[in-house]
PDB file of C-alpha atoms in Angstrom:
ATOM      1  CA  MET A   1     131.347 -77.667 -26.886  1.00 45.00           C
ATOM      2  CA  GLN A   2     129.352 -78.499 -29.998  1.00 57.00           C
ATOM      3  CA  ASN A   3     128.860 -76.188 -32.943  1.00 69.00           C
ATOM      4  CA  TRP A   4     125.520 -74.449 -33.249  1.00 69.00           C
ATOM      5  CA  THR A   5     123.625 -75.568 -36.357  1.00 77.00           C
ATOM      6  CA  GLY A   6     120.466 -73.463 -36.138  1.00 83.00           C
ATOM      7  CA  GLU A   7     119.797 -70.002 -37.577  1.00 93.00           C
ATOM      8  CA  ILE A   8     120.821 -66.752 -35.913  1.00 96.00           C
ATOM      9  CA  ARG A   9     118.968 -63.721 -37.201  1.00 96.00           C
ATOM     10  CA  CYS A  10     118.227 -60.140 -36.244  1.00 96.00           C
ATOM     11  CA  LEU A  11     115.342 -59.569 -33.865  1.00 97.00           C
ATOM     12  CA  THR A  12     112.119 -58.379 -35.436  1.00 96.00           C
ATOM     13  CA  GLN A  13     109.227 -56.618 -33.778  1.00 96.00           C
ATOM     14  CA  ALA A  14     107.334 -59.922 -33.838  1.00 96.00           C
ATOM     15  CA  ASP A  15     110.022 -61.353 -31.519  1.00 97.00           C
ATOM     16  CA  TYR A  16     109.682 -58.678 -28.834  1.00 97.00           C
ATOM     17  CA  PRO A  17     106.990 -60.486 -26.771  1.00 96.00           C
ATOM     18  CA  ALA A  18     109.419 -63.407 -26.317  1.00 97.00           C
ATOM     19  CA  LEU A  19     111.847 -61.077 -24.556  1.00 98.00           C
ATOM     20  CA  GLU A  20     109.911 -61.605 -21.303  1.00 97.00           C
ATOM     21  CA  GLU A  21     110.666 -65.333 -21.281  1.00 97.00           C
ATOM     22  CA  PHE A  22     114.304 -64.794 -22.193  1.00 98.00           C
ATOM     23  CA  LEU A  23     114.701 -62.070 -19.570  1.00 97.00           C
ATOM     24  CA  TYR A  24     113.466 -64.559 -16.971  1.00 97.00           C
ATOM     25  CA  GLN A  25     115.788 -67.252 -18.301  1.00 96.00           C
ATOM     26  CA  ALA A  26     118.706 -64.781 -18.101  1.00 95.00           C
ATOM     27  CA  ILE A  27     118.434 -64.604 -14.314  1.00 93.00           C
ATOM     28  CA  TYR A  28     121.332 -66.420 -12.712  1.00 92.00           C
ATOM     29  CA  ILE A  29     120.288 -68.660  -9.840  1.00 89.00           C
ATOM     30  CA  PRO A  30     123.227 -70.154  -7.929  1.00 85.00           C
ATOM     31  CA  PRO A  31     123.114 -73.892  -7.275  1.00 86.00           C
ATOM     32  CA  GLY A  32     120.842 -74.735  -4.369  1.00 88.00           C
ATOM     33  CA  GLU A  33     118.761 -71.552  -4.598  1.00 87.00           C
ATOM     34  CA  GLU A  34     115.131 -71.556  -5.716  1.00 91.00           C
ATOM     35  CA  TRP A  35     113.987 -69.802  -8.858  1.00 91.00           C
ATOM     36  CA  PRO A  36     111.995 -66.646  -8.136  1.00 93.00           C
ATOM     37  CA  ALA A  37     108.418 -66.226  -9.279  1.00 95.00           C
ATOM     38  CA  ARG A  38     108.174 -65.165 -12.922  1.00 96.00           C
ATOM     39  CA  GLU A  39     106.732 -61.831 -11.799  1.00 96.00           C
ATOM     40  CA  VAL A  40     110.231 -60.841 -10.660  1.00 95.00           C
ATOM     41  CA  ILE A  41     110.956 -59.625 -14.194  1.00 96.00           C
ATOM     42  CA  PHE A  42     108.395 -56.844 -13.723  1.00 97.00           C
ATOM     43  CA  GLU A  43     110.461 -55.225 -10.964  1.00 94.00           C
ATOM     44  CA  PRO A  44     111.522 -51.874 -12.492  1.00 94.00           C
ATOM     45  CA  GLU A  45     115.272 -52.540 -12.152  1.00 91.00           C
ATOM     46  CA  ILE A  46     114.856 -55.767 -14.141  1.00 93.00           C
ATOM     47  CA  TYR A  47     112.059 -54.859 -16.553  1.00 97.00           C
ATOM     48  CA  VAL A  48     114.092 -51.911 -17.878  1.00 96.00           C
ATOM     49  CA  TYR A  49     116.060 -54.467 -19.919  1.00 97.00           C
ATOM     50  CA  ILE A  50     113.043 -55.076 -22.165  1.00 97.00           C
ATOM     51  CA  LYS A  51     110.493 -52.319 -21.455  1.00 97.00           C
ATOM     52  CA  ASP A  52     109.379 -50.759 -24.743  1.00 97.00           C
ATOM     53  CA  PHE A  53     112.172 -52.603 -26.542  1.00 97.00           C
ATOM     54  CA  GLY A  54     112.697 -51.186 -30.019  1.00 96.00           C
ATOM     55  CA  SER A  55     111.876 -47.632 -28.972  1.00 96.00           C
ATOM     56  CA  LEU A  56     115.442 -46.553 -28.181  1.00 93.00           C
ATOM     57  CA  PRO A  57     118.020 -45.830 -30.914  1.00 92.00           C
ATOM     58  CA  ALA A  58     120.539 -48.405 -29.640  1.00 93.00           C
ATOM     59  CA  ASP A  59     117.996 -51.237 -29.251  1.00 97.00           C
ATOM     60  CA  CYS A  60     119.087 -54.220 -31.298  1.00 97.00           C
ATOM     61  CA  GLY A  61     119.394 -57.938 -30.901  1.00 98.00           C
ATOM     62  CA  VAL A  62     119.472 -61.408 -32.333  1.00 98.00           C
ATOM     63  CA  ALA A  63     117.382 -64.538 -32.001  1.00 98.00           C
ATOM     64  CA  ALA A  64     118.559 -68.106 -32.357  1.00 97.00           C
ATOM     65  CA  GLU A  65     116.053 -70.398 -34.027  1.00 95.00           C
ATOM     66  CA  LEU A  66     115.982 -74.152 -34.220  1.00 92.00           C
ATOM     67  CA  ASP A  67     113.164 -75.947 -36.020  1.00 90.00           C
ATOM     68  CA  GLY A  68     111.136 -72.716 -36.098  1.00 91.00           C
ATOM     69  CA  ASN A  69     111.407 -72.088 -32.345  1.00 95.00           C
ATOM     70  CA  ILE A  70     113.395 -69.325 -30.667  1.00 97.00           C
ATOM     71  CA  VAL A  71     115.841 -70.985 -28.262  1.00 97.00           C
ATOM     72  CA  GLY A  72     118.061 -68.003 -27.446  1.00 97.00           C
ATOM     73  CA  MET A  73     118.188 -64.230 -27.602  1.00 98.00           C
ATOM     74  CA  ALA A  74     120.859 -61.620 -27.105  1.00 98.00           C
ATOM     75  CA  TRP A  75     120.068 -57.937 -27.079  1.00 98.00           C
ATOM     76  CA  ALA A  76     121.601 -54.574 -26.280  1.00 98.00           C
ATOM     77  CA  ARG A  77     120.310 -51.179 -25.310  1.00 97.00           C
ATOM     78  CA  ILE A  78     121.439 -48.049 -23.534  1.00 97.00           C
ATOM     79  CA  ILE A  79     119.441 -47.964 -20.303  1.00 95.00           C
ATOM     80  CA  PRO A  80     119.948 -47.002 -16.644  1.00 93.00           C
ATOM     81  CA  ALA A  81     120.616 -50.584 -15.527  1.00 91.00           C
ATOM     82  CA  TYR A  82     123.229 -52.596 -13.637  1.00 89.00           C
ATOM     83  CA  GLY A  83     125.840 -52.750 -16.385  1.00 91.00           C
ATOM     84  CA  ASN A  84     125.407 -49.217 -17.706  1.00 93.00           C
ATOM     85  CA  ILE A  85     128.686 -47.336 -17.857  1.00 95.00           C
ATOM     86  CA  ASP A  86     127.710 -44.268 -19.916  1.00 96.00           C
ATOM     87  CA  GLU A  87     125.195 -42.950 -22.443  1.00 95.00           C
ATOM     88  CA  HIS A  88     127.282 -44.147 -25.408  1.00 96.00           C
ATOM     89  CA  THR A  89     127.741 -47.815 -24.507  1.00 97.00           C
ATOM     90  CA  PRO A  90     124.962 -50.356 -25.038  1.00 97.00           C
ATOM     91  CA  GLU A  91     124.522 -52.885 -22.248  1.00 97.00           C
ATOM     92  CA  LEU A  92     124.209 -56.446 -23.455  1.00 97.00           C
ATOM     93  CA  ALA A  93     121.952 -59.228 -22.181  1.00 97.00           C
ATOM     94  CA  ILE A  94     121.914 -62.834 -23.344  1.00 97.00           C
ATOM     95  CA  SER A  95     119.741 -65.833 -22.614  1.00 97.00           C
ATOM     96  CA  VAL A  96     119.693 -69.399 -23.912  1.00 96.00           C
ATOM     97  CA  LEU A  97     117.079 -71.951 -22.943  1.00 96.00           C
ATOM     98  CA  PRO A  98     118.679 -74.498 -20.577  1.00 92.00           C
ATOM     99  CA  GLN A  99     118.407 -77.479 -22.924  1.00 93.00           C
ATOM    100  CA  HIS A 100     120.330 -75.582 -25.643  1.00 93.00           C
ATOM    101  CA  ARG A 101     123.303 -74.435 -23.570  1.00 89.00           C
ATOM    102  CA  GLY A 102     126.810 -75.718 -24.247  1.00 87.00           C
ATOM    103  CA  GLN A 103     126.329 -75.972 -28.026  1.00 88.00           C
ATOM    104  CA  GLY A 104     128.138 -72.805 -29.115  1.00 90.00           C
ATOM    105  CA  LEU A 105     124.883 -70.892 -29.456  1.00 93.00           C
ATOM    106  CA  GLY A 106     125.780 -68.150 -26.984  1.00 94.00           C
ATOM    107  CA  ALA A 107     129.073 -67.326 -28.687  1.00 94.00           C
ATOM    108  CA  ALA A 108     127.445 -67.346 -32.126  1.00 95.00           C
ATOM    109  CA  MET A 109     124.700 -64.959 -30.970  1.00 97.00           C
ATOM    110  CA  MET A 110     127.223 -62.658 -29.324  1.00 96.00           C
ATOM    111  CA  GLU A 111     129.361 -62.459 -32.472  1.00 95.00           C
ATOM    112  CA  LYS A 112     126.320 -61.514 -34.563  1.00 96.00           C
ATOM    113  CA  LEU A 113     125.249 -58.932 -31.990  1.00 97.00           C
ATOM    114  CA  PHE A 114     128.786 -57.484 -31.861  1.00 97.00           C
ATOM    115  CA  ASP A 115     128.575 -57.083 -35.653  1.00 96.00           C
ATOM    116  CA  GLN A 116     125.238 -55.240 -35.324  1.00 95.00           C
ATOM    117  CA  LEU A 117     126.679 -52.893 -32.712  1.00 96.00           C
ATOM    118  CA  CYS A 118     129.748 -52.179 -34.871  1.00 95.00           C
ATOM    119  CA  GLU A 119     127.519 -51.460 -37.876  1.00 94.00           C
ATOM    120  CA  ARG A 120     125.641 -48.938 -35.711  1.00 94.00           C
ATOM    121  CA  GLY A 121     128.903 -47.225 -34.791  1.00 94.00           C
ATOM    122  CA  TYR A 122     129.311 -48.394 -31.194  1.00 96.00           C
ATOM    123  CA  ALA A 123     132.897 -48.820 -29.990  1.00 95.00           C
ATOM    124  CA  ARG A 124     132.181 -51.035 -26.979  1.00 97.00           C
ATOM    125  CA  THR A 125     129.529 -52.840 -25.000  1.00 97.00           C
ATOM    126  CA  SER A 126     129.074 -53.520 -21.306  1.00 97.00           C
ATOM    127  CA  LEU A 127     127.259 -56.016 -19.111  1.00 97.00           C
ATOM    128  CA  SER A 128     126.697 -56.928 -15.492  1.00 95.00           C
ATOM    129  CA  VAL A 129     127.191 -60.477 -14.214  1.00 95.00           C
ATOM    130  CA  GLN A 130     127.216 -61.990 -10.751  1.00 93.00           C
ATOM    131  CA  GLN A 131     130.779 -62.762  -9.700  1.00 93.00           C
ATOM    132  CA  ASN A 132     129.944 -66.415  -8.944  1.00 92.00           C
ATOM    133  CA  ASN A 133     128.212 -66.971 -12.294  1.00 94.00           C
ATOM    134  CA  PRO A 134     130.172 -69.400 -14.508  1.00 93.00           C
ATOM    135  CA  ALA A 135     129.284 -67.107 -17.446  1.00 94.00           C
ATOM    136  CA  VAL A 136     132.082 -64.770 -16.302  1.00 96.00           C
ATOM    137  CA  ARG A 137     134.586 -67.077 -18.045  1.00 96.00           C
ATOM    138  CA  PHE A 138     132.407 -67.144 -21.189  1.00 96.00           C
ATOM    139  CA  TYR A 139     132.410 -63.338 -21.328  1.00 97.00           C
ATOM    140  CA  GLN A 140     136.170 -63.232 -20.761  1.00 97.00           C
ATOM    141  CA  ARG A 141     136.717 -65.629 -23.681  1.00 96.00           C
ATOM    142  CA  LEU A 142     134.736 -63.177 -25.845  1.00 96.00           C
ATOM    143  CA  GLY A 143     137.029 -60.313 -24.846  1.00 96.00           C
ATOM    144  CA  TYR A 144     135.183 -58.726 -21.930  1.00 97.00           C
ATOM    145  CA  VAL A 145     137.265 -57.404 -19.037  1.00 97.00           C
ATOM    146  CA  VAL A 146     136.169 -56.567 -15.508  1.00 97.00           C
ATOM    147  CA  THR A 147     136.132 -52.798 -15.021  1.00 96.00           C
ATOM    148  CA  ASP A 148     134.175 -52.467 -11.756  1.00 93.00           C
ATOM    149  CA  GLU A 149     132.458 -54.363  -8.961  1.00 91.00           C
ATOM    150  CA  LYS A 150     129.185 -53.459  -7.249  1.00 87.00           C
ATOM    151  CA  LEU A 151     126.149 -54.896  -5.504  1.00 79.00           C
ATOM    152  CA  ASP A 152     122.923 -55.483  -7.418  1.00 75.00           C
ATOM    153  CA  HIS A 153     119.422 -54.808  -6.044  1.00 69.00           C
ATOM    154  CA  ALA A 154     119.377 -58.213  -4.311  1.00 70.00           C
ATOM    155  CA  GLY A 155     122.783 -57.734  -2.681  1.00 74.00           C
ATOM    156  CA  HIS A 156     124.714 -60.022  -5.048  1.00 77.00           C
ATOM    157  CA  GLU A 157     128.275 -59.049  -5.870  1.00 89.00           C
ATOM    158  CA  ASP A 158     128.436 -58.228  -9.575  1.00 93.00           C
ATOM    159  CA  TYR A 159     131.190 -57.516 -12.047  1.00 96.00           C
ATOM    160  CA  ILE A 160     130.766 -54.773 -14.590  1.00 96.00           C
ATOM    161  CA  MET A 161     132.483 -55.996 -17.741  1.00 97.00           C
ATOM    162  CA  VAL A 162     133.330 -54.089 -20.916  1.00 98.00           C
ATOM    163  CA  LYS A 163     134.327 -55.293 -24.366  1.00 97.00           C
ATOM    164  CA  GLU A 164     136.002 -53.041 -26.896  1.00 96.00           C
ATOM    165  CA  LEU A 165     134.319 -54.040 -30.154  1.00 96.00           C
ATOM    166  CA  GLY A 166     137.439 -53.516 -32.221  1.00 77.00           C
ATOM    167  CA  SER A 167     139.384 -56.045 -30.152  1.00 49.00           C
ATOM    168  CA  VAL A 168     140.400 -59.426 -31.505  1.00 41.00           C
ATOM    169  CA  ARG A 169     137.943 -62.190 -30.674  1.00 43.00           C
ATOM    170  CA  GLU A 170     139.161 -65.657 -29.756  1.00 41.00           C
TER     171      GLU A 170
END
């Protein structure tokens, strides 16, 4: 893994329109399966991750920029979605454009987002990830632990993972 050399900054309102692209890029497609049409993000159970972003108290996030272009985003909000565990725990989502993966960008964005959540007084964060997604190991390295298993709207087996924000990060 390389070290990320771009800038990671807090999301601004001007960044919110880009959330649609990064929500689409966050969809995990197992090898051999076709990508869904981009309109899939407008399904209510998916669109909730970005709908009216910035309007809820817990909404926060970061953008990774390289040469003036956003190449990754990570964001959190408390919403009735797949990884929601309660009304006090923001659910996290992360997306990196394919050509920028494996450079340490994801971990750098997550660390900055964890700092934002701590500053806002949150004790933990949750997420949902398909069990066969290689990102499970990435989340475990960041301190997430599996707390539950369930099926998503498409019938995929998902893990619900939680990270205590006060825990030591590797």
